[in-house]
PDB file of C-alpha atoms in Angstrom:
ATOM      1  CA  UNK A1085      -5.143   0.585  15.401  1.00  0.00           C
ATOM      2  CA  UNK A1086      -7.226  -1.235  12.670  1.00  0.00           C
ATOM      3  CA  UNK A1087      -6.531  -5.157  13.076  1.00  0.00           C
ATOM      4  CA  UNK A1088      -8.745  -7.549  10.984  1.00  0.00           C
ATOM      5  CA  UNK A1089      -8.927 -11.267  10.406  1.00  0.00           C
ATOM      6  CA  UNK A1090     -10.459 -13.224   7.347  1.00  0.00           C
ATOM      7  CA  UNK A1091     -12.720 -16.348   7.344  1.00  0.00           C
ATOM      8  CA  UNK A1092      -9.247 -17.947   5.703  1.00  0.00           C
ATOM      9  CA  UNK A1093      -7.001 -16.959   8.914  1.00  0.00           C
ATOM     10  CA  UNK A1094      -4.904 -14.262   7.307  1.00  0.00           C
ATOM     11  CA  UNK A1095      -4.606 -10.969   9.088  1.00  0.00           C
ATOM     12  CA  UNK A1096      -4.515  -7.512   8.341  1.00  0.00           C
ATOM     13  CA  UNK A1097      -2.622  -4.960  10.867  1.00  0.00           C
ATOM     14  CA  UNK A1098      -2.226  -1.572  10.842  1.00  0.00           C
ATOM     15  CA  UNK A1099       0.628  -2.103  13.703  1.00  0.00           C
ATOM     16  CA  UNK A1100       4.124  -0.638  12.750  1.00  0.00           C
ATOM     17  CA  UNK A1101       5.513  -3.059  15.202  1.00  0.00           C
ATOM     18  CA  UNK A1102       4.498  -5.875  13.179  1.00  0.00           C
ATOM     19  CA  UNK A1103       6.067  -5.186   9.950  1.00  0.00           C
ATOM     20  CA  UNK A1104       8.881  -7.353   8.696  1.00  0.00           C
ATOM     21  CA  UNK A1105      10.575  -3.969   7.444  1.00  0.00           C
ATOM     22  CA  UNK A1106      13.607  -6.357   5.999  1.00  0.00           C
ATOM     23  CA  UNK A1107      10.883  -8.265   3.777  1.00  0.00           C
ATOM     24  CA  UNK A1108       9.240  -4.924   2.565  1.00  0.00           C
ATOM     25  CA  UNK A1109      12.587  -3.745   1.276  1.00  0.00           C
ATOM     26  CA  UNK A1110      13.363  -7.306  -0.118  1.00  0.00           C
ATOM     27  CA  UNK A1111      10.378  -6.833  -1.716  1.00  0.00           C
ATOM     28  CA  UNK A1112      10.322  -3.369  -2.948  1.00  0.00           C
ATOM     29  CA  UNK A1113      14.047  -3.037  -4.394  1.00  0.00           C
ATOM     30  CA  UNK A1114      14.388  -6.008  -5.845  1.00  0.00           C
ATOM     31  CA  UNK A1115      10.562  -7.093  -7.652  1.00  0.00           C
ATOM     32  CA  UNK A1116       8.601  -3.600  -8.572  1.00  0.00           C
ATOM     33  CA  UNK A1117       8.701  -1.247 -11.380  1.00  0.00           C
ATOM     34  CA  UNK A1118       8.164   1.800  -8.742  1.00  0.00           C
ATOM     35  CA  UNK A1119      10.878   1.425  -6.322  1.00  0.00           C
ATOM     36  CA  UNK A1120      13.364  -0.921  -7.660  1.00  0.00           C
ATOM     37  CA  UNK A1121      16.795  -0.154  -5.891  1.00  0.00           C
ATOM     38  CA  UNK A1122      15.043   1.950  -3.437  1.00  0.00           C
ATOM     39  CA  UNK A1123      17.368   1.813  -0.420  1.00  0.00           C
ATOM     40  CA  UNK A1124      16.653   0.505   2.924  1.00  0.00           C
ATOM     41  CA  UNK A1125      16.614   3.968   4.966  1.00  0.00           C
ATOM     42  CA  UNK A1126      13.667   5.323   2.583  1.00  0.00           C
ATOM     43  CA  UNK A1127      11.648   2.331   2.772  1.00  0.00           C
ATOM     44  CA  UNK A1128      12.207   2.958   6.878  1.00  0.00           C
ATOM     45  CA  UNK A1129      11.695   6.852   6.582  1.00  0.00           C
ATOM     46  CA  UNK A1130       8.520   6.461   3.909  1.00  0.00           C
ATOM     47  CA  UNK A1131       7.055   3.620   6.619  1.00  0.00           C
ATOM     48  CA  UNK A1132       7.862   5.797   9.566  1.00  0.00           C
ATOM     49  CA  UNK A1133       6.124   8.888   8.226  1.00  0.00           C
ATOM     50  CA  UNK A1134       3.288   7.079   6.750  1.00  0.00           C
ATOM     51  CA  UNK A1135       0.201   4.799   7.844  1.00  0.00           C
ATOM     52  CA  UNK A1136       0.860   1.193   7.115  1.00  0.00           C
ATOM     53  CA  UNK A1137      -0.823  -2.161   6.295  1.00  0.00           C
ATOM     54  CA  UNK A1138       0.691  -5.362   6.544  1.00  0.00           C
ATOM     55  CA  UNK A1139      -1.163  -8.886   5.690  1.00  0.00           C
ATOM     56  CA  UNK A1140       0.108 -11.483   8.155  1.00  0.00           C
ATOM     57  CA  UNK A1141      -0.132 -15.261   6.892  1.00  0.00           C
ATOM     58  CA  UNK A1142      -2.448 -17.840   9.200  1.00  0.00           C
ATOM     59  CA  UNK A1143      -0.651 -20.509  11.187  1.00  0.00           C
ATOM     60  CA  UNK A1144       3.006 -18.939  11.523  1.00  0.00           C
ATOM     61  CA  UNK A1145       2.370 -15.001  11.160  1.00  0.00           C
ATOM     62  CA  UNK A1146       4.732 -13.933   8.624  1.00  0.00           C
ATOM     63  CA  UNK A1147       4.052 -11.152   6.159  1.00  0.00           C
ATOM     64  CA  UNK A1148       2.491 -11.499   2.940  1.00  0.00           C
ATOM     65  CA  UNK A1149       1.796  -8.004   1.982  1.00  0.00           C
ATOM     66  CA  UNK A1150       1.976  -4.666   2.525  1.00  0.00           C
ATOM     67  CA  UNK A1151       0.486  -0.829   1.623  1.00  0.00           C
ATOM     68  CA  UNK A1152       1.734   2.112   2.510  1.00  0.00           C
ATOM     69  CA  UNK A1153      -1.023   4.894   3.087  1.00  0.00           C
ATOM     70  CA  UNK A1154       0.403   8.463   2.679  1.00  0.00           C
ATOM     71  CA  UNK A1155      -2.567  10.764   4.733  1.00  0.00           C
ATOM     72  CA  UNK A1156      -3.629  13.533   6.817  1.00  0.00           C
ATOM     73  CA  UNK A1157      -6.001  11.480   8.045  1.00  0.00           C
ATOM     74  CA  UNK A1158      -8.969  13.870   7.345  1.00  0.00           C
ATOM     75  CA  UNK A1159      -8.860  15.020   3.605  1.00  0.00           C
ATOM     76  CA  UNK A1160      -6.623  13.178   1.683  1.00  0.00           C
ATOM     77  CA  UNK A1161      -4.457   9.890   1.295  1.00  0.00           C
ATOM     78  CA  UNK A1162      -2.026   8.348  -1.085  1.00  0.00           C
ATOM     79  CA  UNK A1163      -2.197   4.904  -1.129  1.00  0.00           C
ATOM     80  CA  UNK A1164       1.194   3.153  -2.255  1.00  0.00           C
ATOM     81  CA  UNK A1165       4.253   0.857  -1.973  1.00  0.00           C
ATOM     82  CA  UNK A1166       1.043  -2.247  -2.113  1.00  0.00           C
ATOM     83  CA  UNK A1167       2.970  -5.282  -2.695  1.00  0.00           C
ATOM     84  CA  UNK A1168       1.678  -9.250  -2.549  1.00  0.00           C
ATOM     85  CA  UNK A1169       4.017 -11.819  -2.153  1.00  0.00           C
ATOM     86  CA  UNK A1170       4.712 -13.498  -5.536  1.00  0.00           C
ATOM     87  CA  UNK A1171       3.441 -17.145  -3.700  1.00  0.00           C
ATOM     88  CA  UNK A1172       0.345 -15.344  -2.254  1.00  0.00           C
ATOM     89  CA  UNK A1173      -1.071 -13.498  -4.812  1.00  0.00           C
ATOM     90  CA  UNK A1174      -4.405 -14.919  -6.275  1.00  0.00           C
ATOM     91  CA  UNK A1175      -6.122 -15.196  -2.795  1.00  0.00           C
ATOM     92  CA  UNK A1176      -7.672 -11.955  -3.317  1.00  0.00           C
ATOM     93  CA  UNK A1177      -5.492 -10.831  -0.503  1.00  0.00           C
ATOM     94  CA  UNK A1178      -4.651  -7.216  -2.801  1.00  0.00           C
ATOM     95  CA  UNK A1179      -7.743  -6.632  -3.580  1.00  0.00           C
ATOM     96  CA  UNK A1180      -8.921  -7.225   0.328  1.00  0.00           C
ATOM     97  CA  UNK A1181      -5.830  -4.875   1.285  1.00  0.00           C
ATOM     98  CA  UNK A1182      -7.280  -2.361  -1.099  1.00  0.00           C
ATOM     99  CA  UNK A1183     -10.445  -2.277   0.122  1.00  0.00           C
ATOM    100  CA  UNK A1184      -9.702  -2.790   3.940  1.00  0.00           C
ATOM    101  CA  UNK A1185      -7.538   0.438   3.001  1.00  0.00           C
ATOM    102  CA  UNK A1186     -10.450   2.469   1.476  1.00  0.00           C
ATOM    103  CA  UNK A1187     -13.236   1.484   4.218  1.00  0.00           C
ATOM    104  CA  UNK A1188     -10.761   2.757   6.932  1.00  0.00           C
ATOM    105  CA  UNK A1189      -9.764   5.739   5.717  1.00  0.00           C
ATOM    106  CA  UNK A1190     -13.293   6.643   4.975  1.00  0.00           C
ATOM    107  CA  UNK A1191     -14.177   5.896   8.641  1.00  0.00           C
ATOM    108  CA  UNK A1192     -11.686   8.772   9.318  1.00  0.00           C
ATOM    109  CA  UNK A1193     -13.349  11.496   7.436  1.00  0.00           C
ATOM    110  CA  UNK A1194     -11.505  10.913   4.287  1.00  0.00           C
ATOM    111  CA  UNK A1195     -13.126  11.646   1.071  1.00  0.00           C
ATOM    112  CA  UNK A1196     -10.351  11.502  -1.704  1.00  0.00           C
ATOM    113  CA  UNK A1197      -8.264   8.124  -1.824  1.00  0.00           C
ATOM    114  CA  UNK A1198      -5.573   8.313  -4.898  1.00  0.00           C
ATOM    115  CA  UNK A1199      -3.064   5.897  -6.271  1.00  0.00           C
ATOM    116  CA  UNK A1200      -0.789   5.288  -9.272  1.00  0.00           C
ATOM    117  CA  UNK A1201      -0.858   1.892 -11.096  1.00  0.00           C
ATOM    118  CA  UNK A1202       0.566   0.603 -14.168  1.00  0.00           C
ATOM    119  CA  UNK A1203      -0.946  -3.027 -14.159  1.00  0.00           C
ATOM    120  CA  UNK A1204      -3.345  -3.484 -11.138  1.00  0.00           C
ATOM    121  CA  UNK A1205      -6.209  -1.742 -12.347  1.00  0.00           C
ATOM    122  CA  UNK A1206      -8.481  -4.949 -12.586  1.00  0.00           C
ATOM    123  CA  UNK A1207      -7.637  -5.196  -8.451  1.00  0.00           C
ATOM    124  CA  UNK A1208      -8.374  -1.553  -7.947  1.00  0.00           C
ATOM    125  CA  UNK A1209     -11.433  -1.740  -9.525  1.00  0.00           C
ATOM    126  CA  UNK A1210     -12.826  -4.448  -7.546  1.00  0.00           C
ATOM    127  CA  UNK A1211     -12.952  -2.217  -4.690  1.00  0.00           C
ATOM    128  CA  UNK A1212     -14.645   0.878  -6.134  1.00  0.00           C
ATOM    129  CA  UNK A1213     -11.217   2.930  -7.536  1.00  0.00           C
ATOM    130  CA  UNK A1214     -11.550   4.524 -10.892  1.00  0.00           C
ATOM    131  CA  UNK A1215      -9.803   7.003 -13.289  1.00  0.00           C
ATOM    132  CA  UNK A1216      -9.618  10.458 -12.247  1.00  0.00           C
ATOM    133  CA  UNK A1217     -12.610  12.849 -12.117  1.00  0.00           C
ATOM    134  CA  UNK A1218     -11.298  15.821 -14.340  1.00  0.00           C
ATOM    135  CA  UNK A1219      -7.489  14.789 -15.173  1.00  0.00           C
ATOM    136  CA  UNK A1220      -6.423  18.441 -16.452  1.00  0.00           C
ATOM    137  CA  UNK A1221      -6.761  19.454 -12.913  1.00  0.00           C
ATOM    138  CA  UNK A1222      -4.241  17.565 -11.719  1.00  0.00           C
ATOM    139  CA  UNK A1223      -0.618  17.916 -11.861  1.00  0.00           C
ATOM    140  CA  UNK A1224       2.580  16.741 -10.419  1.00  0.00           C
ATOM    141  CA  UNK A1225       6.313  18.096  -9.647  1.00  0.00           C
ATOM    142  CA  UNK A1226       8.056  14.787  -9.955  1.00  0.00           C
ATOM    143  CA  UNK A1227      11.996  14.889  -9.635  1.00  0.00           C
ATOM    144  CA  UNK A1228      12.791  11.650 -10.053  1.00  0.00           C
ATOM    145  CA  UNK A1229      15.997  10.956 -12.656  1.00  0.00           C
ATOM    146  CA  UNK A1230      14.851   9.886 -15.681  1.00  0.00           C
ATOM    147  CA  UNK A1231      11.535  11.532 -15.084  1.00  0.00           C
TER     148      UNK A1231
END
């Protein structure tokens, strides 16, 4: 279990216990582009089947953020669901999620690291993520309504 503190007191966990599953969902149905509406039993199913992150606010503990890592732990990983809470966000704390995200999996063995963004590349960035090598390779079955 990865469990890391900064200078500034925040904390970042890697301890499903610890997640304020209620606040994720708040969070992810009602303020993102990705997963508005998503219901509360695939937020705990995705969470449940996935490696998670949660930030964890100095002084009283309560969750500021969260990613959702998607991985076989050896080859590959999906990084997703990363949300800041709106009266967090510009104390760095996504782009030290991001990064605390990327130096652990790469402890593991894992060489390929992948997300989808449509406004956070600037935070990404920060933290070594890029466009695609080779883009024609890739491809996706996605069958999502509206897709």
């Amino acid at each position: 279990m990865l469990n890391l503190t900064r200078a500034d007191g925040y904390q970042l966990s890697t301890d499903p216990a610890r997640l304020d599953l209620d606040r994720v969902h708040h969070w992810l149905s009602t303020d993102t582009y990705w997963a508005m509406g998503r219901d509360r039993e695939t937020v705990d199913r995705a969470f449940a089947n996935s490696l998670p992150f949660g930030v964890y606010r100095p002084g009283d503990g309560v969750q500021v953020a969260v990613a959702r890592l998607v991985t076989d732990r050896t080859t590959f990983a999906w990084l997703a669901d990363v949300y800041v809470d709106p009266t967090e966000r510009g104390n760095g704390l996504g782009t030290w999620l991001a990064g605390a995200v990327g130096d652990h999996v790469t402890g593991l063995g894992v060489r390929r690291l992948v997300l989808a963004t449509h406004d956070a590349h600037g935070v990404y960035a920060k933290v070594g993520f890029g466009p695609l090598d080779h883009p024609e390779r890739w491809m996706q079955l996605d069958r999502r309504a509206g897709s």
